[in-house]
Coordinates of N, CA and C in Angstrom, one line a residue:
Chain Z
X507 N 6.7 -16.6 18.4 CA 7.6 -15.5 18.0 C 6.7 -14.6 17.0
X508 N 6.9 -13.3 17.2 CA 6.0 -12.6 16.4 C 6.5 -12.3 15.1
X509 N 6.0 -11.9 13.8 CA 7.0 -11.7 12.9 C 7.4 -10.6 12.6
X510 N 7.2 -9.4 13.3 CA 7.7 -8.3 12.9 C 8.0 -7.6 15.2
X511 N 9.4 -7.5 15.4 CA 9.3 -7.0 16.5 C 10.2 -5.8 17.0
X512 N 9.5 -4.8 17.3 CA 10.1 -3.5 17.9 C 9.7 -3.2 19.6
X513 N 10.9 -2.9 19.8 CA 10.9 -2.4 21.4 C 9.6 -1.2 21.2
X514 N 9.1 -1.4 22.5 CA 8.2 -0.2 22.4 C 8.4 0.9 23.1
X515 N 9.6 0.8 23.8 CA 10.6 2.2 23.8 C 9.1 2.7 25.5
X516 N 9.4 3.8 26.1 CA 9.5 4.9 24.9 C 11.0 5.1 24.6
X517 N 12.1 5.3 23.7 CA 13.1 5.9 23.3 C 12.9 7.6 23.9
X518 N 14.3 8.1 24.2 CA 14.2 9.1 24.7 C 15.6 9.9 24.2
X519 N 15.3 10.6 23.5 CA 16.5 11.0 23.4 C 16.5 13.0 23.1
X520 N 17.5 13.4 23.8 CA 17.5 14.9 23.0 C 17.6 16.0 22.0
X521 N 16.7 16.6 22.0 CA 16.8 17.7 20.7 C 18.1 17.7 20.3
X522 N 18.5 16.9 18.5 CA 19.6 17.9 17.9 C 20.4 15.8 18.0
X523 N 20.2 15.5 18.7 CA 20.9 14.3 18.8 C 20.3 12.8 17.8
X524 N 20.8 12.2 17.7 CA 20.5 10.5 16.5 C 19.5 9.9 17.2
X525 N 18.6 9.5 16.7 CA 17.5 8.1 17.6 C 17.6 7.1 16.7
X526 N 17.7 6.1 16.9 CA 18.4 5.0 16.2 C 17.2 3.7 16.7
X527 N 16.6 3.7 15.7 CA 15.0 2.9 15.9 C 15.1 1.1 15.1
X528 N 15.0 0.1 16.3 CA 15.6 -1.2 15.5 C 14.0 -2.0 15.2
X529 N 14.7 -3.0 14.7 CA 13.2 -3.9 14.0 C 13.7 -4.8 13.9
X530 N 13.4 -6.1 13.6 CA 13.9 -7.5 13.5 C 12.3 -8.4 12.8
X531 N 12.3 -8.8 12.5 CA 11.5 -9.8 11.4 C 11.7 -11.2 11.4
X532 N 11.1 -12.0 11.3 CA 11.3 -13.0 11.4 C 11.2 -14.5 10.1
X533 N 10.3 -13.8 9.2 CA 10.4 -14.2 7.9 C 11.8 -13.6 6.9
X534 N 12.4 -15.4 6.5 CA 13.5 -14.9 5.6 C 13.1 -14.4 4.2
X535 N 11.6 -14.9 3.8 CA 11.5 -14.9 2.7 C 11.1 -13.2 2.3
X536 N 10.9 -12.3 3.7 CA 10.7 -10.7 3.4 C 11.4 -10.0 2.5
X537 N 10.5 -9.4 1.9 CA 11.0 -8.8 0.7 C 11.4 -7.2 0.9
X538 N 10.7 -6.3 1.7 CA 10.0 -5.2 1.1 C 9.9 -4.5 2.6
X539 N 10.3 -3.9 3.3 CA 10.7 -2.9 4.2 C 9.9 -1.6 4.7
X540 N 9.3 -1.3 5.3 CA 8.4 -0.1 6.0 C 9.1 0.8 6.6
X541 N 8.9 2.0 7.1 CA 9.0 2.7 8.6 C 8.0 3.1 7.9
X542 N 6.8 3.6 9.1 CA 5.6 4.9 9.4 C 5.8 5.3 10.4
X543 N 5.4 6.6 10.5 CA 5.4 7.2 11.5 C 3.5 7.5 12.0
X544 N 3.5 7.8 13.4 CA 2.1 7.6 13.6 C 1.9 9.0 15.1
X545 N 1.6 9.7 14.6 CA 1.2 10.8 15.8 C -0.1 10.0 16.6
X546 N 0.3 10.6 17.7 CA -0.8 10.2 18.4 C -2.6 10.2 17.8
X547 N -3.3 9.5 18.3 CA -4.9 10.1 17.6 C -5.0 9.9 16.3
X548 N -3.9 10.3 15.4 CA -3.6 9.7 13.9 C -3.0 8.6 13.0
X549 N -3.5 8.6 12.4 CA -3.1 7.1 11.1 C -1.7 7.2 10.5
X550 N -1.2 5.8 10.3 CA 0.2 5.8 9.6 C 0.3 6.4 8.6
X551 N 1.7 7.5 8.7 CA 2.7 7.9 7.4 C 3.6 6.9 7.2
X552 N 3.6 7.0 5.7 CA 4.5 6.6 5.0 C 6.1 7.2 5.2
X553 N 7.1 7.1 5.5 CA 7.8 8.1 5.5 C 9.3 7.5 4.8
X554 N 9.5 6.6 5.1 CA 11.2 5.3 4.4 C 10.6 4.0 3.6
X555 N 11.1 3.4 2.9 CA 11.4 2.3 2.4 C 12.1 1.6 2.0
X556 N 12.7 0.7 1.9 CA 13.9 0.2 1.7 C 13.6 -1.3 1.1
X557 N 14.6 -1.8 0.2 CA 14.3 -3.3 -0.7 C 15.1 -4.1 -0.6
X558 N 16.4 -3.4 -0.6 CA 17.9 -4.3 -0.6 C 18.8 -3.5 0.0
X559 N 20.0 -4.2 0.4 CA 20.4 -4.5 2.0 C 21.0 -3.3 1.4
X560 N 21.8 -2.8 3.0 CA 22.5 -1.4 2.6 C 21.4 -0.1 3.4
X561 N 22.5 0.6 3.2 CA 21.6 1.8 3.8 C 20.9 2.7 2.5
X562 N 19.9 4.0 3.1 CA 18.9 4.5 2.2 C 18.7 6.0 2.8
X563 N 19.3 7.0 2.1 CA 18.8 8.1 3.2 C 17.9 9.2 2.1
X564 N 17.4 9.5 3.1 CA 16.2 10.5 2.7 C 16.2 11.9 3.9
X565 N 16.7 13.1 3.3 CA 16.8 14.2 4.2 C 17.3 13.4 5.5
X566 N 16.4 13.6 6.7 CA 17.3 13.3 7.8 C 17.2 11.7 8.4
X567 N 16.7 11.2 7.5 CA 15.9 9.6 7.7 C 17.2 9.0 6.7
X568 N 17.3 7.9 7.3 CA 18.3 6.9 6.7 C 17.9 5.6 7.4
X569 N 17.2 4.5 6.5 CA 16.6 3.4 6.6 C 18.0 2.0 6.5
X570 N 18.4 1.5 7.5 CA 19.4 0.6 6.9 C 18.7 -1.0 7.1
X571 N 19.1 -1.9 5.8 CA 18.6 -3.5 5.8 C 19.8 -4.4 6.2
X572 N 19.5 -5.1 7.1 CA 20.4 -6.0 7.1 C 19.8 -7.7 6.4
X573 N 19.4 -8.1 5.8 CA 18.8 -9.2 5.5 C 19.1 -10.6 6.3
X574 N 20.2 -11.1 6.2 CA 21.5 -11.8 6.9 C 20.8 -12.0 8.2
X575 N 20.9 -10.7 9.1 CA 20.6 -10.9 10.2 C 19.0 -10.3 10.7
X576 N 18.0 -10.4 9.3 CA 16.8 -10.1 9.8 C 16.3 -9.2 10.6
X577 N 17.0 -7.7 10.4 CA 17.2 -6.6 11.1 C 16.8 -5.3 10.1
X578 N 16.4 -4.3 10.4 CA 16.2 -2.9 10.2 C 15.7 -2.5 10.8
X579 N 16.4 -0.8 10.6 CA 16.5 -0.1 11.6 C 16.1 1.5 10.6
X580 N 15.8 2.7 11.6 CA 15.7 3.8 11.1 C 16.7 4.6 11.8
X581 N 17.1 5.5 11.4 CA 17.9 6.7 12.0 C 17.3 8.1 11.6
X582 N 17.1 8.9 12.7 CA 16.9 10.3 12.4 C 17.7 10.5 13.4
X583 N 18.5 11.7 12.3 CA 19.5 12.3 12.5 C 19.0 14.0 13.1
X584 N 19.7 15.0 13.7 CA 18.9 15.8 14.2 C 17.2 15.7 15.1
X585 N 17.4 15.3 15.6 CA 15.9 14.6 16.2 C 15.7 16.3 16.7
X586 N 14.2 16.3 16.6 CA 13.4 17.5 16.8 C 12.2 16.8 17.5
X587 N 11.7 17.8 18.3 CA 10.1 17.7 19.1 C 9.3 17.0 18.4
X588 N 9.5 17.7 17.0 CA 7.9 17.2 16.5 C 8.3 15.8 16.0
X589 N 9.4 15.4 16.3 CA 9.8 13.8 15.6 C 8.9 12.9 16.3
X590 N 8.4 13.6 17.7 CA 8.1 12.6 18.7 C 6.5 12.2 18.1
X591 N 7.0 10.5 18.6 CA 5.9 10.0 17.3 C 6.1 8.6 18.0
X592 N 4.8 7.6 17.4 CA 5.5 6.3 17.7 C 5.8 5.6 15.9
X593 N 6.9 4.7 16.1 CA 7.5 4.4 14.7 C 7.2 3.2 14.2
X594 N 6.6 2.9 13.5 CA 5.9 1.4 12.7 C 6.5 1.3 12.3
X595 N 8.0 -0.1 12.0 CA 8.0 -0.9 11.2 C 6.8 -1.7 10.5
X596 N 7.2 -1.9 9.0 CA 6.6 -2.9 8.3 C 7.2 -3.8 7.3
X597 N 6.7 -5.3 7.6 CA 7.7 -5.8 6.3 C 6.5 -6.7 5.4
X598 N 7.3 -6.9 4.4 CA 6.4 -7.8 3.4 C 6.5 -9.0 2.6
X599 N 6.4 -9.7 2.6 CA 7.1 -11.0 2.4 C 6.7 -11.1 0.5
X600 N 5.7 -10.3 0.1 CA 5.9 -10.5 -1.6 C 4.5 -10.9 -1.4
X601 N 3.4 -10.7 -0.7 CA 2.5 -11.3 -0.9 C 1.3 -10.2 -1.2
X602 N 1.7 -9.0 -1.1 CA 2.1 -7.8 -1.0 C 0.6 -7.1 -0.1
X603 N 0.6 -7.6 1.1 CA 0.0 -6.8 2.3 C 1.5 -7.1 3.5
X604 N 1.2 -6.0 4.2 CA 2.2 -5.3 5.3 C 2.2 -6.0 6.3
X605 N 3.0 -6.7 7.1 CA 2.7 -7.1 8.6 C 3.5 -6.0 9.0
X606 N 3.1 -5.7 10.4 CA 3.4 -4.2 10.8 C 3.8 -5.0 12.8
X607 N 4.6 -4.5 12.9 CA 5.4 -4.3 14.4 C 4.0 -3.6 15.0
X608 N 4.3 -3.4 16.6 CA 3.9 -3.1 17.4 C 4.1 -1.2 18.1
X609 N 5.7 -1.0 17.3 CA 5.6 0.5 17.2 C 6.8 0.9 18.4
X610 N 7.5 1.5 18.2 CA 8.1 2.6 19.2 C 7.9 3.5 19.4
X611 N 7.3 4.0 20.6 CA 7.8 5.3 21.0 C 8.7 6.5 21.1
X612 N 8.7 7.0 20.2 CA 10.2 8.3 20.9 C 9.9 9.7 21.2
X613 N 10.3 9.9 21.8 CA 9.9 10.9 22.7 C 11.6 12.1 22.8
X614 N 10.9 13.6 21.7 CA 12.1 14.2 21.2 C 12.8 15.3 23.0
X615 N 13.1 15.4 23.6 CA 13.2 16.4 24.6 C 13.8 17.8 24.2
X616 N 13.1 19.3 24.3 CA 13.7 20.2 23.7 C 14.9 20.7 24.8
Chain M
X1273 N -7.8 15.2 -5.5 CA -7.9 14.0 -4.9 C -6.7 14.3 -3.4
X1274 N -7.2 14.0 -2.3 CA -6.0 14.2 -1.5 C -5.5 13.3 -0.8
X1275 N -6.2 12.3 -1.0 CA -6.0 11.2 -0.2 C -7.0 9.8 0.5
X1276 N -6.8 9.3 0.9 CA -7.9 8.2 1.5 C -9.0 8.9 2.3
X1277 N -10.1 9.0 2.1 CA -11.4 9.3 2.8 C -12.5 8.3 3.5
X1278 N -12.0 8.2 5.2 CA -12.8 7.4 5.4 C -14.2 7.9 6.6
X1279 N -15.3 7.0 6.3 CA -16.4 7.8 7.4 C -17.3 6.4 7.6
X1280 N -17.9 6.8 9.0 CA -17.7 8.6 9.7 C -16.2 8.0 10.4
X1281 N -15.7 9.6 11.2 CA -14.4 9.1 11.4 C -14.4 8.4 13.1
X1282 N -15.9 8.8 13.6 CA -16.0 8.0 15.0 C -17.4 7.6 14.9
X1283 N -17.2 6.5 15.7 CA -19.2 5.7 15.8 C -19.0 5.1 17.0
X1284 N -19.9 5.2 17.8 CA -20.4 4.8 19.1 C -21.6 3.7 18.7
X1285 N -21.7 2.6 19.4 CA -22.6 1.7 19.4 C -22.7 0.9 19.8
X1286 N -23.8 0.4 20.2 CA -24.7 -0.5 21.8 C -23.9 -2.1 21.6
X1287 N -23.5 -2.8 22.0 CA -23.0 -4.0 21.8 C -24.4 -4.7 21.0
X1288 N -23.9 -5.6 19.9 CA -25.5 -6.4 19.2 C -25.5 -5.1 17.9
X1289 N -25.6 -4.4 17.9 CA -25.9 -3.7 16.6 C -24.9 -3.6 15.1
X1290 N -25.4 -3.3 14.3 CA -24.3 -3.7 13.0 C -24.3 -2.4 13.0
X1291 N -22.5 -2.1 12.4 CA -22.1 -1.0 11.6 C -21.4 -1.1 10.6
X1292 N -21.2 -0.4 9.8 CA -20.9 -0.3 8.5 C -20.1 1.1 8.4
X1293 N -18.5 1.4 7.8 CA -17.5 2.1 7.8 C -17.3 1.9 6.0
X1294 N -17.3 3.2 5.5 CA -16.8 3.7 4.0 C -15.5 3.9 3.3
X1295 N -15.2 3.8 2.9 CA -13.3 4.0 2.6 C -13.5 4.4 0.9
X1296 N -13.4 5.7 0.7 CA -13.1 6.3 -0.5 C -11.0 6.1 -0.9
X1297 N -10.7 5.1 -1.4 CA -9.1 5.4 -2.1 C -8.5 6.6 -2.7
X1298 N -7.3 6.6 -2.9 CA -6.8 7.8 -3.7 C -7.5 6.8 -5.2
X1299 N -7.7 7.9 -6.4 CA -8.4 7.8 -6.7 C -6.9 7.0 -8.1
X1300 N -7.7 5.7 -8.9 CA -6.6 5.2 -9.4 C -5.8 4.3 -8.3
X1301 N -5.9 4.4 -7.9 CA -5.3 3.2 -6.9 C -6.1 1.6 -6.9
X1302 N -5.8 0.9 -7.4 CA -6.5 -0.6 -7.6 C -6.3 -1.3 -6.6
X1303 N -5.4 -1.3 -5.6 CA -5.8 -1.7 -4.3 C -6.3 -1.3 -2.9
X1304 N -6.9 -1.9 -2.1 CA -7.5 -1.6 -1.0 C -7.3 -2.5 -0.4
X1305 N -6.7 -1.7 1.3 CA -6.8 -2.9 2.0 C -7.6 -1.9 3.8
X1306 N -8.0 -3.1 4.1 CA -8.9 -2.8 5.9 C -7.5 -3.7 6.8
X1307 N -7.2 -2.6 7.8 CA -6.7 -3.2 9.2 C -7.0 -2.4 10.4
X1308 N -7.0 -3.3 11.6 CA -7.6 -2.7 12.5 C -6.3 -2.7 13.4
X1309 N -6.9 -1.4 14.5 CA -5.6 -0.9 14.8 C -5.9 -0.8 16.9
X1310 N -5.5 -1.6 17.8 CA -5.7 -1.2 19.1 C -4.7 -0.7 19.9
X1311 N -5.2 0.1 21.0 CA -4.3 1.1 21.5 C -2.9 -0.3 22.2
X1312 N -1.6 1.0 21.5 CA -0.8 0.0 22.0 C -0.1 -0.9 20.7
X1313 N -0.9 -1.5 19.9 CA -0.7 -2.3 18.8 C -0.5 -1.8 17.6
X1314 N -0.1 -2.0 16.6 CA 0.4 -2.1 15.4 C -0.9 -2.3 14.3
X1315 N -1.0 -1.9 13.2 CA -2.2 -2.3 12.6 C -2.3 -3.6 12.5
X1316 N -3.3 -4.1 12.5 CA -3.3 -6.0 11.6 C -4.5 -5.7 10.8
X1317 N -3.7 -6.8 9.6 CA -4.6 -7.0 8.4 C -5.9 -7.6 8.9
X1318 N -6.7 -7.3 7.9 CA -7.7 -7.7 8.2 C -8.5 -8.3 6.4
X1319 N -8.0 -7.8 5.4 CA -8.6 -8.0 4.5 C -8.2 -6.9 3.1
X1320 N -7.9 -7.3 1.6 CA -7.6 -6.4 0.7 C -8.4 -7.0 -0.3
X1321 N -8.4 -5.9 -1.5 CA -9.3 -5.9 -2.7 C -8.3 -5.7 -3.5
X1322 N -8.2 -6.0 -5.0 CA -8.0 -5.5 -6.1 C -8.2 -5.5 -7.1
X1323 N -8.8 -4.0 -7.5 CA -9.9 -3.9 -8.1 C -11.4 -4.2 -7.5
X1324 N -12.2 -5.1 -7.8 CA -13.5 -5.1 -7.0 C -13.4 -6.9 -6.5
X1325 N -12.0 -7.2 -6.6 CA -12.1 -8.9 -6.4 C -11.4 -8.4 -4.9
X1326 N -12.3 -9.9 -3.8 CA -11.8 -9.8 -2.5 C -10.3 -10.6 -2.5
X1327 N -9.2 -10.5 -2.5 CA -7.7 -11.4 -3.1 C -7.2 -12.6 -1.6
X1328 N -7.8 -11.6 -0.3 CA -7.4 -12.4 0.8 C -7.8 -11.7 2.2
X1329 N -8.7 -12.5 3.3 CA -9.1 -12.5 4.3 C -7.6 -12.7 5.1
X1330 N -7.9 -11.9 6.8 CA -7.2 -13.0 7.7 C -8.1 -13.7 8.5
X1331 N -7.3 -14.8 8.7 CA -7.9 -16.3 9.8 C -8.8 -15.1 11.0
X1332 N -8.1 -14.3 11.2 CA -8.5 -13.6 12.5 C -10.2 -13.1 12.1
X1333 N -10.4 -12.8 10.8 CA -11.6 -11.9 10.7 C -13.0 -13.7 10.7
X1334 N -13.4 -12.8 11.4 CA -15.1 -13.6 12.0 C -15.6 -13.4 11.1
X1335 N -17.0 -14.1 10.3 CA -18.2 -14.2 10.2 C -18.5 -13.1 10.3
X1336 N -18.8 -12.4 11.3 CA -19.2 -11.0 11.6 C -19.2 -9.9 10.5
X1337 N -17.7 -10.0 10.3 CA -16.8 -8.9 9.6 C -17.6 -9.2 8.3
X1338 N -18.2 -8.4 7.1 CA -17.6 -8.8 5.9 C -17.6 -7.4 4.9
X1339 N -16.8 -7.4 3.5 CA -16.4 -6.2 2.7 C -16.8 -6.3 1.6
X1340 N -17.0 -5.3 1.4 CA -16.8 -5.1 -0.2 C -16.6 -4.1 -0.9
X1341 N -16.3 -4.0 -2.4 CA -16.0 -3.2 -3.2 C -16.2 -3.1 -4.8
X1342 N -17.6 -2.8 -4.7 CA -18.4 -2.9 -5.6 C -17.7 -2.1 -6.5
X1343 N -17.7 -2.2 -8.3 CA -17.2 -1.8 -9.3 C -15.6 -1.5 -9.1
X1344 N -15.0 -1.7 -8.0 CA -13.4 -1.3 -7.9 C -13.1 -0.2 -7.2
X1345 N -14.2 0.6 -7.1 CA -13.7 1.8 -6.4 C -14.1 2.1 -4.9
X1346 N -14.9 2.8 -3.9 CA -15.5 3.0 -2.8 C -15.4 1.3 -2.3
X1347 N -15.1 1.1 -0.8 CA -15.3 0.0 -0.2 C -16.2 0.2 1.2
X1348 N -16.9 -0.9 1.9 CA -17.1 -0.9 3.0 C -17.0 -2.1 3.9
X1349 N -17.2 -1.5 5.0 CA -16.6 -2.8 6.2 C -18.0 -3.1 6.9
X1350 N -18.8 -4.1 7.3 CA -19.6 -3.9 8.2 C -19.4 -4.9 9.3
X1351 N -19.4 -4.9 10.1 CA -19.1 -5.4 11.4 C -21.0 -5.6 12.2
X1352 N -21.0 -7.1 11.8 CA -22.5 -7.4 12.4 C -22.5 -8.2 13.8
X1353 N -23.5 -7.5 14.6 CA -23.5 -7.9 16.3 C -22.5 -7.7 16.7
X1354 N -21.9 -6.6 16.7 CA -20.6 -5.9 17.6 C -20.8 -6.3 18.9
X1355 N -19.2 -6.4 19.0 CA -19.1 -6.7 20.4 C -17.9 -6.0 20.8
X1356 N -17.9 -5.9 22.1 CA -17.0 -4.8 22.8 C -15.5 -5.0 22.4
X1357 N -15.2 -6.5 22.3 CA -13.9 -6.5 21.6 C -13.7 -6.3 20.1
X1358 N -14.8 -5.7 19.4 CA -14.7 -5.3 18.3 C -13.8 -3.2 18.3
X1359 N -14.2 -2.8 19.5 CA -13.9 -1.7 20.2 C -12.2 -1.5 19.5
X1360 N -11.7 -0.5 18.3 CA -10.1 -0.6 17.6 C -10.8 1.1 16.8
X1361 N -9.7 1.2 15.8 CA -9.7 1.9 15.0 C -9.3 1.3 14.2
X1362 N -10.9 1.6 12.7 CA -10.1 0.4 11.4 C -9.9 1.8 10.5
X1363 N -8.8 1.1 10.2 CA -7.7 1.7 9.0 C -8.6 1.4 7.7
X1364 N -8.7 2.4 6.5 CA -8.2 2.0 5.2 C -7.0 2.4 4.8
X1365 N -6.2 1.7 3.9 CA -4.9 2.3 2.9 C -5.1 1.8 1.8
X1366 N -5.0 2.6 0.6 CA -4.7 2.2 -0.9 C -3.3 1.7 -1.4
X1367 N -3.3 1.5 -2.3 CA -1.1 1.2 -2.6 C -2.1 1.7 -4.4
X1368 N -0.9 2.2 -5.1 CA -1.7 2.4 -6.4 C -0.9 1.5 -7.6
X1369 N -0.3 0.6 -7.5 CA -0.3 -0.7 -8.3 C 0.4 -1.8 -8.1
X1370 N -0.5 -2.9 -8.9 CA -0.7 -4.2 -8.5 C 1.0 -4.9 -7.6
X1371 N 2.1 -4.3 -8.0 CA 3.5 -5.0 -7.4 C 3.9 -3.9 -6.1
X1372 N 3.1 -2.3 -6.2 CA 3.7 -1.8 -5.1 C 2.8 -2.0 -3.9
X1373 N 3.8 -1.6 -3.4 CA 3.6 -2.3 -1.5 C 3.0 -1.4 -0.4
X1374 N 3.6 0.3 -1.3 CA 3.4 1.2 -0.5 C 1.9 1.6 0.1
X1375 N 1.8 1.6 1.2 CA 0.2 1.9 1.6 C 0.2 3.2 2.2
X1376 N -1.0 3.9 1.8 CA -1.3 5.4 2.0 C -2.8 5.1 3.1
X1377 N -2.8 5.4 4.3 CA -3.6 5.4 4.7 C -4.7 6.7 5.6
X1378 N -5.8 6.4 5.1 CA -6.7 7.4 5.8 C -7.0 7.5 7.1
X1379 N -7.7 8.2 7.4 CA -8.0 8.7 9.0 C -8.5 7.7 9.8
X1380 N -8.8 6.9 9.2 CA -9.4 6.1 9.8 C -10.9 6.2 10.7
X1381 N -11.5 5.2 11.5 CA -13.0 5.0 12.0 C -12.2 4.8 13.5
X1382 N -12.5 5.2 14.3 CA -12.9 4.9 15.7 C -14.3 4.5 16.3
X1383 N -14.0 2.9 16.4 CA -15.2 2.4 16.8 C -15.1 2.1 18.5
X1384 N -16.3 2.4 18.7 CA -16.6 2.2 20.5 C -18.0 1.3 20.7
X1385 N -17.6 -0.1 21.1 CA -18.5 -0.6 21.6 C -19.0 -0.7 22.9
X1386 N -20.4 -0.1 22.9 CA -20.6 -0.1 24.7 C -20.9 -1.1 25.1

């Protein structure tokens, strides 16, 4: 089992509508929560973070934890063209380097 | 300061030869860490510093691989007798203190082994 797992999509969804991006983890003892965002050809942004359970919003990003069930997710709300990106989860178990998912795809349609 | 500076940002090279990749941090940032990134995949660690102490390898990194970070600041990676599965893009990212997690990462190296 891997310890950080995201569909690798592509997600598809249209201009103006929610993309709703999941993650799952596999260590209980994770502390410490990621999304990046990664354009093609380019290196990860930093863009959400999240620590404890609950949701977290930031402009149109809202990062929710579920701990319990070893889940988080991202939401952008208004999804735009240029959203299209693939999305890193990362989590951290306190040891304090990142295990990082595999990434989704989303893909904004105008 | 704008950010992580890494070079060169592409290197081509014969399988068997050593290279060596730079990673300037945001400046003040006491950690550093290298992961390598293949098409498709997610970064993986590969190795972090803090300050000029190496704090943890992964199992994954060879002999080959090794880093350092002389006086705490500038780091390098050298990858000796490349081999084609060495062929990724290595990341640096800084985090700027010892409990945060957040990593800022540079452009990264595009390595191509022929």
């Amino acid at each position: 089992q891997k310890e950080v797992e995201q569909n690798s999509g592509p997600l598809s969804v249209p201009e103006g509508a929610i993309a709703s991006l999941n993650c799952t983890y596999s260590d209980r003892g994770s502390q410490s929560f990621f999304w990046y965002r990664q354009y093609s050809g380019k290196s990860p942004e930093l863009i959400m973070f999240i620590y404890s359970n609950g949701d977290k919003e930031d402009g149109r990003f809202t990062a929710q934890l579920n701990k319990a069930s070893q889940y988080v997710s991202l939401l952008i709300r208004d999804s735009q063209p240029s959203d299209s990106a693939t999305y890193l989860c990362a989590v951290s178990t306190g040891f304090q380097k990142l295990v990082f998912g595999t990434g989704t795809r989303l893909l904004v349609s105008p | 300061d704008t950010g992580v500076s890494q070079n060169p940002r592409h290197k081509i090279t014969k399988r068997g030869q050593n290279v060596t990749f730079r990673c300037d941090p945001i400046s003040e940032h006491n950690r550093l860490y290298w992961y390598r990134q293949t098409l498709g995949q997610g970064p993986e660690f590969l190795t972090y510093f803090q300050n000029e102490a190496q704090l943890e390898k992964s199992r994954l990194l060879s002999d080959r691989f090794s880093a350092e970070r002389p006086k705490g600041s500038f780091s390098t990676l050298e990858i000796q007798r490349t081999e084609q599965g060495d062929s990724a893009m290595y990341l640096c990212a800084s985090s700027p203190r010892d409990r945060d997690e957040k990593l800022f990462f540079g452009s990264g190296t595009q390595l191509s082994v022929l």
